[in-house]
Amino acid sequence: MTVRTRFAPSPTGYLHIGGARTALYCWLEARRRGGTFVLRIEDTDRERSTQEAVQAILDGMSWLGLVHDEGPFYQTLRMDRYREVAEQLLAEGKAYYAYESKDEIETMRSEAMAAGVKPRYNGYYRERNEPKRDDPNRVIRFKNPSTGSVVFEDKVKGRIEWSNEELDDLVIFRSDGFPTYNFAVVVDDIDMGITEVIRGDDHVNNTPRQINIYKALGAAVPEFAHLPMILGPDGQKLSKRHGAVSVMQYRDDGFLPHALLNYLVRLGWSHGDQEIFSVEEMKTLFDIADVNKAASRFDIAKLSWLNQHYLKHDDPLEIAPEFEWHLRQAGIDPDIGPAPVDVIVALRDRVQTLKEMAERARIWYAPIAEWDPKAIEKHLKTDTAAAVLNLAKTKLAALADWNPAAVHGVVEQVAAELELGMGKVAAPLRVAMTGTQVSPSIEHTIYLAGREGALGRIDEALVRAQG
RNA sequence: GCUCCCUUCGUCUAGUGGCCUAGGACACCGCCCUCUCAAGGCGGGAACACGAGUUCGAGUCUCGUAGGGAGCACCA
């Protein structure tokens, strides 16, 4: 039997980090085993589901490259099917109508809590066989086995056993005529031929009752793998308080999709001491059975390190389109300055995100906005600054080819002819090019300004050197 | 309250009874390199939650304790 996994988000918000990892693991497991990855939208909660959220999830997945093979399927389009299956259960005596009001159920619940036992439905209508009648409170309940236990081998948690006495007769159809989650998932997973149910471990508690429904329906029970949670840096549940929660926020913050994928795949899973995984490697090495049981914390520092790793090692040409996107986000027009690829090469050892890179690239796409007085004082108003700037200007103007290596040659010549150390030469030029004391290597900084730009900035600096 | 789950450096993790005086990575600290800032190289501090037991031997197995989490809905 070929493997089929599914990612089944409910469209009540953006794709968050936890969901993205679940989707990644589902996708990876399907890829490694030559299976199929299905996307299903669980939108039976009409109150909270929105079309925008569906789009946000789709956008997030596509930015990460997690493409589904089938779907998206929408639960709201499958209502007839759920009804049909419920009717079948009713006909077979495996489900029944019940008529308690929500208040009555609530009372049952609080009484049970007060008595120190687990709250559960008392089964009043279970064996009554009352004929179906119209009632605003009419729901359909599943007749859960009352004895024995449910045992399953969770691929990450291991063997889990659950006594049926802990389970009650859950509602599978609400009084408003909609199926409940626990029922709809089972019907869907059966119909869609899902063989591996990979989801967050907040669902372990639902699994035993779902397994009972599978059995009542005479369907094969799939394999289950429950993923531990991803916590915030403080060990608390991930929330808006921790900054970026939406996957797309990470794009805005300047992360590469591959870096996020690499970070996520290692969060709860490992392959020996390996830290860096190409997507191809993930596809062959990832195994859901190797996932850890314990929750893990989200660490932005490590993600940043990975991001810089890819910034440094990926082909700049591949990064360029994403970088240009960030330049535009920062209000910079990539067409009126140096080639973005050249900027990437100059800055990738110095920043951790594309957002930072775009910010620092600004000096080559627009005039210097602000001159640091300290920089002028320290490096322009010196005995040698003017001589350095003048000589550099002459030599740069005469340069045959404008490239970093040639510019570097000029800087070295200036140092030699004036008998100065590199520090004395680079510093005033750096201030001239950037207005600050910090920049990439001096040859790149000059090169990226372009010949005209560089000469113009030296003139400006000369004025300030005198003033 | 009840049921289930989890527990190795600050963080992510390796570890499946002897190879562990517990390894790697991020972060941190120091040194080197150096035109600034980085990057890079080298080095350092830093963990088996606790207690019993099984065993010749336990981070690894069992039980208990503590701490954390999830669920107990006509929400997914």
Coordinates of C-alpha atoms in Angstrom, one line a residue, chain A residues 155-457:
Chain A
K155 CA 5.2 6.4 15.8
V156 CA 6.7 9.1 18.0
K157 CA 5.1 8.5 21.5
G158 CA 5.3 4.8 21.5
R159 CA 2.6 2.4 22.8
I160 CA -0.5 4.1 24.2
E161 CA -3.3 2.3 25.9
W162 CA -6.6 3.8 26.8
S163 CA -9.4 2.3 28.7
N164 CA -12.8 2.5 27.1
E165 CA -14.3 3.4 30.4
E166 CA -12.5 6.7 30.1
L167 CA -14.4 7.5 26.9
D168 CA -18.0 8.5 26.6
D169 CA -20.4 8.5 23.7
L170 CA -19.2 11.6 21.8
V171 CA -21.5 13.7 19.7
I172 CA -20.7 13.1 16.0
F173 CA -23.5 15.3 14.6
R174 CA -24.4 18.6 16.3
S175 CA -27.9 19.9 16.7
D176 CA -27.2 22.4 14.0
G177 CA -26.7 19.6 11.5
F178 CA -22.9 19.8 11.2
P179 CA -20.6 16.9 11.9
T180 CA -18.1 17.3 14.7
Y181 CA -14.4 17.3 14.3
N182 CA -13.7 13.8 15.6
F183 CA -16.2 12.3 13.2
A184 CA -15.4 14.3 10.1
V185 CA -11.6 13.6 10.4
V186 CA -12.2 9.9 10.5
V187 CA -14.6 9.9 7.6
D188 CA -12.2 12.0 5.6
D189 CA -9.1 10.1 6.4
I190 CA -10.9 6.9 5.4
D191 CA -12.2 8.3 2.2
M192 CA -8.9 9.9 1.3
G193 CA -7.0 6.7 2.0
I194 CA -4.7 8.3 4.6
T195 CA -2.3 5.7 5.9
E196 CA -0.2 8.0 8.2
V197 CA -1.9 10.5 10.4
I198 CA 0.8 13.0 11.5
R199 CA -0.5 15.9 13.6
G200 CA 0.2 17.8 16.8
D201 CA 0.1 15.9 20.1
D202 CA -2.8 17.9 21.4
H203 CA -4.7 15.3 19.4
V204 CA -3.4 12.2 21.3
N205 CA -6.4 12.3 23.5
N206 CA -8.7 12.2 20.6
T207 CA -7.1 9.3 19.0
P208 CA -8.6 6.4 21.0
R209 CA -12.2 7.6 20.3
Q210 CA -11.3 8.1 16.6
I211 CA -9.9 4.6 16.5
N212 CA -13.2 3.3 17.8
I213 CA -15.0 5.0 15.0
Y214 CA -12.7 3.5 12.5
K215 CA -13.5 0.1 13.9
A216 CA -17.2 0.7 13.9
L217 CA -17.0 1.6 10.3
G218 CA -15.0 -1.5 9.5
A219 CA -12.1 0.6 8.2
A220 CA -8.4 0.0 8.5
V221 CA -6.9 2.0 11.3
P222 CA -4.0 4.2 10.0
E223 CA -0.6 4.7 11.7
F224 CA -0.5 7.7 14.0
A225 CA 2.4 10.0 14.8
H226 CA 1.8 12.8 17.3
L227 CA 4.3 15.6 17.2
P228 CA 5.3 17.5 20.3
M229 CA 4.6 21.2 20.6
I230 CA 6.9 24.0 19.7
L231 CA 7.2 26.4 22.6
G232 CA 8.3 30.1 22.7
P233 CA 11.8 31.0 23.9
D234 CA 10.4 31.3 27.4
G235 CA 9.0 27.8 27.4
Q236 CA 5.5 29.1 27.1
K237 CA 3.1 28.4 24.3
L238 CA 4.1 30.2 21.1
S239 CA 2.1 33.4 20.8
K240 CA 2.2 36.8 19.2
R241 CA 4.1 38.0 22.2
H242 CA 7.1 36.2 20.8
G243 CA 7.2 38.3 17.6
A244 CA 6.9 36.4 14.4
V245 CA 4.2 33.7 14.6
S246 CA 3.1 33.6 11.0
V247 CA 5.4 31.9 8.5
M248 CA 5.1 34.8 6.2
Q249 CA 6.3 37.1 8.9
Y250 CA 9.6 35.3 8.6
R251 CA 9.8 36.2 5.0
D252 CA 9.2 39.9 5.9
D253 CA 11.9 39.6 8.6
G254 CA 14.4 38.5 5.9
F255 CA 14.7 34.7 6.3
L256 CA 15.2 32.3 3.4
P257 CA 12.6 29.6 3.1
H258 CA 15.3 27.0 3.0
A259 CA 16.8 28.3 6.2
L260 CA 13.4 28.1 7.9
L261 CA 12.8 24.5 6.6
N262 CA 16.3 23.5 7.8
Y263 CA 15.6 25.0 11.2
L264 CA 12.2 23.3 11.5
V265 CA 13.3 19.9 10.4
R266 CA 16.0 19.9 13.2
L267 CA 13.5 21.0 15.8
G268 CA 12.5 17.7 17.2
W269 CA 14.4 15.5 14.8
S270 CA 18.0 14.9 14.1
H271 CA 20.3 12.8 12.0
G272 CA 23.4 12.2 14.1
D273 CA 25.4 15.5 14.4
Q274 CA 24.3 16.9 11.1
E275 CA 23.0 20.4 11.2
I276 CA 22.8 21.4 7.5
F277 CA 20.3 19.7 5.3
S278 CA 19.5 20.4 1.7
V279 CA 15.8 19.8 0.9
E280 CA 16.9 16.8 -1.1
E281 CA 18.7 15.4 1.9
M282 CA 15.7 15.9 4.1
K283 CA 13.6 14.0 1.6
T284 CA 15.8 10.9 1.9
L285 CA 16.9 11.1 5.5
F286 CA 13.8 12.2 7.4
D287 CA 11.9 9.5 9.2
I288 CA 8.9 10.3 11.3
A289 CA 9.8 7.4 13.6
D290 CA 13.0 9.3 14.6
V291 CA 11.1 12.3 15.9
N292 CA 11.6 13.3 19.6
K293 CA 8.9 13.0 22.2
A294 CA 9.5 16.2 24.1
A295 CA 8.4 19.7 23.2
S296 CA 11.1 22.1 22.0
R297 CA 11.6 25.8 22.2
F298 CA 11.9 28.1 19.2
D299 CA 15.3 29.7 19.1
I300 CA 15.6 32.7 16.8
A301 CA 19.4 32.8 17.2
K302 CA 19.9 29.4 15.7
L303 CA 17.5 30.2 12.8
S304 CA 19.5 33.4 12.2
W305 CA 22.7 31.4 12.1
L306 CA 21.2 29.0 9.6
N307 CA 19.9 31.9 7.5
Q308 CA 23.4 33.4 7.3
H309 CA 24.8 30.1 6.5
Y310 CA 22.6 29.9 3.4
L311 CA 23.2 33.5 2.6
K312 CA 27.0 32.7 2.5
H313 CA 26.8 29.4 0.8
D314 CA 24.0 29.6 -1.7
D315 CA 24.6 30.9 -5.2
P316 CA 24.0 34.7 -5.0
L317 CA 22.1 34.5 -8.2
E318 CA 19.5 32.3 -6.5
I319 CA 19.1 34.6 -3.6
A320 CA 19.0 37.7 -5.8
P321 CA 15.2 37.7 -6.6
E322 CA 14.3 37.4 -2.9
F323 CA 16.8 40.1 -2.1
E324 CA 15.3 42.4 -4.7
W325 CA 12.0 41.8 -3.1
H326 CA 13.4 43.1 0.2
L327 CA 15.0 46.1 -1.5
R328 CA 11.6 47.1 -2.8
Q329 CA 10.1 46.5 0.6
A330 CA 12.6 48.9 2.0
G331 CA 11.6 51.5 -0.6
I332 CA 14.8 51.0 -2.6
D333 CA 14.8 50.7 -6.4
P334 CA 17.2 47.9 -7.4
D335 CA 17.4 49.3 -10.9
I336 CA 19.2 52.5 -10.0
G337 CA 22.2 51.2 -8.2
P338 CA 24.7 48.3 -8.2
A339 CA 23.7 44.8 -9.2
P340 CA 21.9 43.1 -6.3
V341 CA 24.2 40.1 -6.8
D342 CA 27.3 42.2 -6.1
V343 CA 25.6 43.7 -3.0
I344 CA 24.9 40.2 -1.7
V345 CA 28.5 39.2 -2.1
A346 CA 29.7 42.2 -0.2
L347 CA 27.3 41.9 2.6
R348 CA 26.5 38.3 3.2
D349 CA 29.3 37.8 5.7
R350 CA 28.0 40.7 7.7
V351 CA 24.3 40.3 8.1
Q352 CA 22.0 37.5 9.2
T353 CA 18.9 38.4 7.3
L354 CA 17.9 39.8 3.9
K355 CA 16.1 42.6 5.7
E356 CA 19.3 43.8 7.3
M357 CA 21.0 43.4 4.0
A358 CA 18.5 45.6 2.3
E359 CA 18.8 48.2 5.0
R360 CA 22.6 48.2 4.8
A361 CA 22.5 48.3 1.0
R362 CA 20.7 51.6 1.1
I363 CA 24.0 53.6 1.0
W364 CA 24.7 52.5 -2.6
Y365 CA 21.2 53.3 -3.9
A366 CA 20.8 56.7 -2.4
P367 CA 23.0 59.6 -1.4
I368 CA 24.4 59.5 2.1
A369 CA 21.6 60.6 4.3
E370 CA 23.5 61.3 7.5
W371 CA 27.2 61.9 8.2
D372 CA 28.4 60.7 11.6
P373 CA 30.2 63.6 13.2
K374 CA 32.5 61.3 15.1
A375 CA 33.5 59.6 11.9
I376 CA 34.4 62.9 10.3
E377 CA 36.3 64.1 13.4
K378 CA 38.2 60.9 13.7
H379 CA 39.1 60.0 10.1
L380 CA 38.6 63.0 7.9
K381 CA 40.1 65.8 10.0
T382 CA 43.5 64.2 10.1
D383 CA 46.9 65.2 8.7
T384 CA 46.7 62.5 6.0
A385 CA 43.1 62.2 5.1
A386 CA 43.1 64.9 2.3
A387 CA 46.1 63.5 0.7
V388 CA 44.6 60.0 0.7
L389 CA 41.4 61.1 -0.7
N390 CA 43.0 63.2 -3.5
L391 CA 45.4 60.5 -4.5
A392 CA 42.6 57.8 -4.5
K393 CA 40.4 60.1 -6.5
T394 CA 43.0 60.5 -9.2
K395 CA 43.8 56.9 -9.4
L396 CA 40.1 55.7 -9.3
A397 CA 39.3 58.2 -12.1
A398 CA 42.1 56.7 -14.2
L399 CA 41.2 53.1 -13.6
A400 CA 40.7 51.1 -16.8
D401 CA 38.4 48.4 -15.4
W402 CA 35.9 49.1 -12.6
N403 CA 35.9 46.0 -10.4
P404 CA 36.7 45.1 -6.8
A405 CA 40.1 43.7 -7.5
A406 CA 41.2 46.8 -9.5
V407 CA 39.8 49.1 -6.7
H408 CA 41.8 47.1 -4.2
G409 CA 44.9 47.7 -6.3
V410 CA 44.3 51.4 -6.1
V411 CA 43.9 51.4 -2.3
E412 CA 47.2 49.5 -2.0
Q413 CA 49.0 51.9 -4.3
V414 CA 47.8 54.8 -2.3
A415 CA 49.0 53.3 0.9
A416 CA 52.4 52.5 -0.7
E417 CA 53.0 55.9 -2.3
L418 CA 52.0 57.8 0.8
E419 CA 53.8 55.3 3.0
L420 CA 50.7 54.7 5.2
G421 CA 49.2 51.6 6.7
M422 CA 46.0 50.2 5.2
G423 CA 44.1 51.5 8.3
K424 CA 45.1 55.1 7.6
V425 CA 44.0 54.8 4.0
A426 CA 40.8 52.7 4.3
A427 CA 39.4 54.8 7.2
P428 CA 38.9 58.1 5.4
L429 CA 37.7 56.4 2.2
R430 CA 35.2 54.4 4.3
V431 CA 33.8 57.6 5.8
A432 CA 33.8 59.2 2.4
M433 CA 31.8 56.3 0.9
T434 CA 29.3 55.7 3.8
G435 CA 29.4 58.7 6.2
T436 CA 30.1 56.1 8.9
Q437 CA 33.0 54.1 10.3
V438 CA 31.5 50.7 9.4
S439 CA 31.2 49.1 6.1
P440 CA 32.2 46.0 4.1
S441 CA 35.7 45.7 2.8
I442 CA 36.9 49.0 1.4
E443 CA 37.2 47.8 -2.2
H444 CA 33.7 46.5 -2.3
T445 CA 32.4 49.6 -0.6
I446 CA 34.0 51.8 -3.2
Y447 CA 33.2 49.5 -6.1
L448 CA 29.5 49.3 -5.3
A449 CA 29.2 53.1 -5.2
G450 CA 30.1 53.0 -8.9
R451 CA 32.9 55.2 -10.4
E452 CA 30.8 58.4 -10.6
G453 CA 29.3 57.9 -7.2
A454 CA 32.7 57.1 -5.6
L455 CA 34.4 60.2 -7.1
G456 CA 31.4 62.4 -6.1
R457 CA 31.5 61.1 -2.5

